[in-house]
PDB file of C-alpha atoms in Angstrom:
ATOM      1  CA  UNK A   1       4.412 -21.861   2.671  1.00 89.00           C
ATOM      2  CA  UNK A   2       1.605 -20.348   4.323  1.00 92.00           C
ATOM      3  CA  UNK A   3       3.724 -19.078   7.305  1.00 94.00           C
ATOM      4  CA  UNK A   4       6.533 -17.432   5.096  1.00 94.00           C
ATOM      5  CA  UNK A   5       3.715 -15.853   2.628  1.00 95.00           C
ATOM      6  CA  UNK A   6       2.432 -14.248   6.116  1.00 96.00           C
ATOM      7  CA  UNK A   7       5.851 -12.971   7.020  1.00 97.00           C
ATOM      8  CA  UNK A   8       6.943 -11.716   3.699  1.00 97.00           C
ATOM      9  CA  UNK A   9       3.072  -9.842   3.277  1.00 97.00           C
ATOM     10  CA  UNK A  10       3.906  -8.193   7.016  1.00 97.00           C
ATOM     11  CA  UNK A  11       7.664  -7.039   6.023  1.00 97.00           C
ATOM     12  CA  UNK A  12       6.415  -5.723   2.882  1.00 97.00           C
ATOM     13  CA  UNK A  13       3.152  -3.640   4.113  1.00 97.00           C
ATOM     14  CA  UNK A  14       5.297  -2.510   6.949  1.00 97.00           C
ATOM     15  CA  UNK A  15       8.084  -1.704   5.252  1.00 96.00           C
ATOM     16  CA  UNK A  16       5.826   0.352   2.231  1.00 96.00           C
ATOM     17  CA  UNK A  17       3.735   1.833   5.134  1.00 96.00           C
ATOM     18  CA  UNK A  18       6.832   3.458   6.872  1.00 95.00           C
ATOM     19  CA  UNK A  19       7.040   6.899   6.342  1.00 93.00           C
ATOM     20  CA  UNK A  20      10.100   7.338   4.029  1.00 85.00           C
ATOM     21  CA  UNK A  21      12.766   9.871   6.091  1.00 81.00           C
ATOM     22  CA  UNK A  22      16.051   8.425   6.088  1.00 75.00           C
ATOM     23  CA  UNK A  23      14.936   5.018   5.593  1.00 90.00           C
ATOM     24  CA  UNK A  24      16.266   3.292   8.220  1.00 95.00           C
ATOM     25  CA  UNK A  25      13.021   2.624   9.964  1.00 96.00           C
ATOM     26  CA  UNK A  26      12.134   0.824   6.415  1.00 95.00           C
ATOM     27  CA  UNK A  27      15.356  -1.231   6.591  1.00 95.00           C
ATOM     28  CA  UNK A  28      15.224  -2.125  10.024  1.00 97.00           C
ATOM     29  CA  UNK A  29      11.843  -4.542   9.578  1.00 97.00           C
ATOM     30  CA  UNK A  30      13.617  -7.736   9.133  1.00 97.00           C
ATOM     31  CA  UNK A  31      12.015 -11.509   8.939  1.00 97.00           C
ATOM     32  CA  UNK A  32      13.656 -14.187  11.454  1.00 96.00           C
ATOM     33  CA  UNK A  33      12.867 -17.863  10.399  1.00 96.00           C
ATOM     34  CA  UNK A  34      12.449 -20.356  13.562  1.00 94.00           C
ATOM     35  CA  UNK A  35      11.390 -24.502  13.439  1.00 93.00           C
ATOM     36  CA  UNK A  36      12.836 -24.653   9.857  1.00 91.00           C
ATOM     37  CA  UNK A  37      10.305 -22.023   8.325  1.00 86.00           C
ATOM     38  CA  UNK A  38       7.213 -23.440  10.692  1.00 91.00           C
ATOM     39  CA  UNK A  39       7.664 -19.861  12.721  1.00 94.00           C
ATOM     40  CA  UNK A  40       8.163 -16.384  12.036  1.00 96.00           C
ATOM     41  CA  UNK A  41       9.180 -13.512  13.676  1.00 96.00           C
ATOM     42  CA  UNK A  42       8.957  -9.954  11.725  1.00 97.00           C
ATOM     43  CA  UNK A  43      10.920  -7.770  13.851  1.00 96.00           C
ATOM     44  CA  UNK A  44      11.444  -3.338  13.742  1.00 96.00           C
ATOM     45  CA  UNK A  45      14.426  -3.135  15.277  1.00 96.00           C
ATOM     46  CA  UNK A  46      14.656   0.859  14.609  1.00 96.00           C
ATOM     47  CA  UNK A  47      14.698   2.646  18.533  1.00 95.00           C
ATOM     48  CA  UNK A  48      12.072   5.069  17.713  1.00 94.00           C
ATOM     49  CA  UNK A  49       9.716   2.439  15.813  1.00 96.00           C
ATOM     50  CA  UNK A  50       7.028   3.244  18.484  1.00 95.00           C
ATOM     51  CA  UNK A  51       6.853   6.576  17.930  1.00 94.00           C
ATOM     52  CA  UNK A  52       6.608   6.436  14.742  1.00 96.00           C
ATOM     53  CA  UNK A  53       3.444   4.524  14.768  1.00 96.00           C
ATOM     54  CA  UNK A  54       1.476   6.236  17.893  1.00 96.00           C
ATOM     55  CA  UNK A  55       2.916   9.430  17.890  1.00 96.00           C
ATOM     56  CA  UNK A  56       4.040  11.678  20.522  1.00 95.00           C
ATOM     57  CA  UNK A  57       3.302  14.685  22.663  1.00 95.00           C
ATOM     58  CA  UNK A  58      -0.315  15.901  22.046  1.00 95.00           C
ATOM     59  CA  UNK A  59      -0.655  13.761  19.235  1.00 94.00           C
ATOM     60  CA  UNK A  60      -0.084  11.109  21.011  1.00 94.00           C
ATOM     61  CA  UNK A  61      -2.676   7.975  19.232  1.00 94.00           C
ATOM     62  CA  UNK A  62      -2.553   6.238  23.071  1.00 89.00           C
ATOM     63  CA  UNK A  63      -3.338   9.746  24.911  1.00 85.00           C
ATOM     64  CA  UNK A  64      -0.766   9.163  26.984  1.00 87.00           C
ATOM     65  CA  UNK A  65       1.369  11.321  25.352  1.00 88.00           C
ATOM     66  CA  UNK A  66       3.045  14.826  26.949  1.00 90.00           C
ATOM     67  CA  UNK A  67       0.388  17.513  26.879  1.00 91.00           C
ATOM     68  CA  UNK A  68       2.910  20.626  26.924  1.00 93.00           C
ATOM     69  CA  UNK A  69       5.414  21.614  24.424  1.00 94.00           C
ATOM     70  CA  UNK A  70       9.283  20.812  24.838  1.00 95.00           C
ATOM     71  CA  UNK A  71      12.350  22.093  23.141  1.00 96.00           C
ATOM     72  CA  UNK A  72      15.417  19.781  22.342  1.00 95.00           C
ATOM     73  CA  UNK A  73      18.601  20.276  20.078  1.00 97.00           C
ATOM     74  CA  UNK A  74      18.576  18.818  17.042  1.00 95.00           C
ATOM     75  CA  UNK A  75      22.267  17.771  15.602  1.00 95.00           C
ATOM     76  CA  UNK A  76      21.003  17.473  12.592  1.00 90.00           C
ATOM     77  CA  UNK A  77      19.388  20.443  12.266  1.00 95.00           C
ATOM     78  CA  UNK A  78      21.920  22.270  14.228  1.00 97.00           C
ATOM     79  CA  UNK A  79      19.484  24.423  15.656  1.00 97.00           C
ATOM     80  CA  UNK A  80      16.849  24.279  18.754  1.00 98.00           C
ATOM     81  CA  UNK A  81      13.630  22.666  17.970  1.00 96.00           C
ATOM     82  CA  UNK A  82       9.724  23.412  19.233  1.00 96.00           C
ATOM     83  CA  UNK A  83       7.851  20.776  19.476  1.00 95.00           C
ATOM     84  CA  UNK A  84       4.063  19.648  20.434  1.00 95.00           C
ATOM     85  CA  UNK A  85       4.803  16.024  19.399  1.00 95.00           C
ATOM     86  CA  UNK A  86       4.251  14.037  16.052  1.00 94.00           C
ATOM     87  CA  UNK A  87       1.347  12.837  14.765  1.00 95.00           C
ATOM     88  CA  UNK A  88       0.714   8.819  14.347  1.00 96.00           C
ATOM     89  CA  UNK A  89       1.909   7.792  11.323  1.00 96.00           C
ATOM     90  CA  UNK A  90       0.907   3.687  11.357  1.00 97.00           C
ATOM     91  CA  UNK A  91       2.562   1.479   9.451  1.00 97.00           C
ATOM     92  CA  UNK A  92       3.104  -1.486  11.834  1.00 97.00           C
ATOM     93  CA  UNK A  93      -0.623  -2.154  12.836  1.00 97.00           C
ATOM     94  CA  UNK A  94      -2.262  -2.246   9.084  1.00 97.00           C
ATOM     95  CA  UNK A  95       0.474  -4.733   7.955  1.00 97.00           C
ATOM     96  CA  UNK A  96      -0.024  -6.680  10.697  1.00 97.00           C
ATOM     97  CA  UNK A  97      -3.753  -6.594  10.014  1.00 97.00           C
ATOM     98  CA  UNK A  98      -3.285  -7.419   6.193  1.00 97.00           C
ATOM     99  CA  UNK A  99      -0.985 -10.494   7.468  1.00 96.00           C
ATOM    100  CA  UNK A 100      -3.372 -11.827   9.577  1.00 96.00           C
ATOM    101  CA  UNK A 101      -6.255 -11.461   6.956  1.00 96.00           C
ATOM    102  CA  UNK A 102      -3.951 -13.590   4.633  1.00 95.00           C
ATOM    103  CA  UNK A 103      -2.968 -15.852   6.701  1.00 94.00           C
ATOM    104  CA  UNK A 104      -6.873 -16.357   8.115  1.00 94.00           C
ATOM    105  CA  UNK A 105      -7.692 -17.327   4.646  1.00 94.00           C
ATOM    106  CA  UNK A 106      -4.942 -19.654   3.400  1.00 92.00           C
ATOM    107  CA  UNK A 107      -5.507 -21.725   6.683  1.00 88.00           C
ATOM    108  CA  UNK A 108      -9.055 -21.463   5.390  1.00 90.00           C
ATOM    109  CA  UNK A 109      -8.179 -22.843   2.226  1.00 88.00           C
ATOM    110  CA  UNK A 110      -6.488 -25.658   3.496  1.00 84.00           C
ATOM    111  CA  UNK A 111      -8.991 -26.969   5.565  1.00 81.00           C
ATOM    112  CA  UNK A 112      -7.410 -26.237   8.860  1.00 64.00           C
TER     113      UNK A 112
END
């Protein structure tokens, strides 16, 4: 119980945390059940997850990001595109950090 409470606490914090855009990051956080429900794995399976949640460029959350600007084409946009980077915008580490605060305190409760 404890260990699918856990998961299901991670996959929802993560998935309300993630910044809304065309919602596939949100979509991609999926639970995987392992040792009939005695293991979890929440996984993002979105490419640019990572980004997402330390930035890039100057804004880079692990300072290891590019320090000068770059221009790409966008397809989507259909245009060139300046850029600096994108600021952090976390959404993995807090749910993981709420999970592990829940699942501290069930164990707690249980005696173990």
């Amino acid at each position: 119980r404890v260990i699918t409470e856990t998961a299901e606490l991670i996959q929802g914090q993560a998935q309300a945390l993630a910044p809304t855009g065309d919602g596939h990051l949100r979509s991609s956080i999926e639970i995987r059940y392992y040792n009939r429900g005695l293991s979890a794995e929440i996984i993002v399976g979105a490419a640019y997850a990572i980004y997402v949640e330390y930035g890039t460029g100057i804004y880079s959350s692990t300072g290891n990001g590019r320090r000068t600007p770059w221009v790409y084409w966008s397809e989507k946009l259909n245009r060139y595109v300046y850029t600096r980077g994108m600021k952090p915008q976390p959404y993995w580490q807090p749910a993981i950090e709420a999970g592990s605060r829940h699942f501290e305190r069930e164990l707690g409760r249980l005696g173990a």
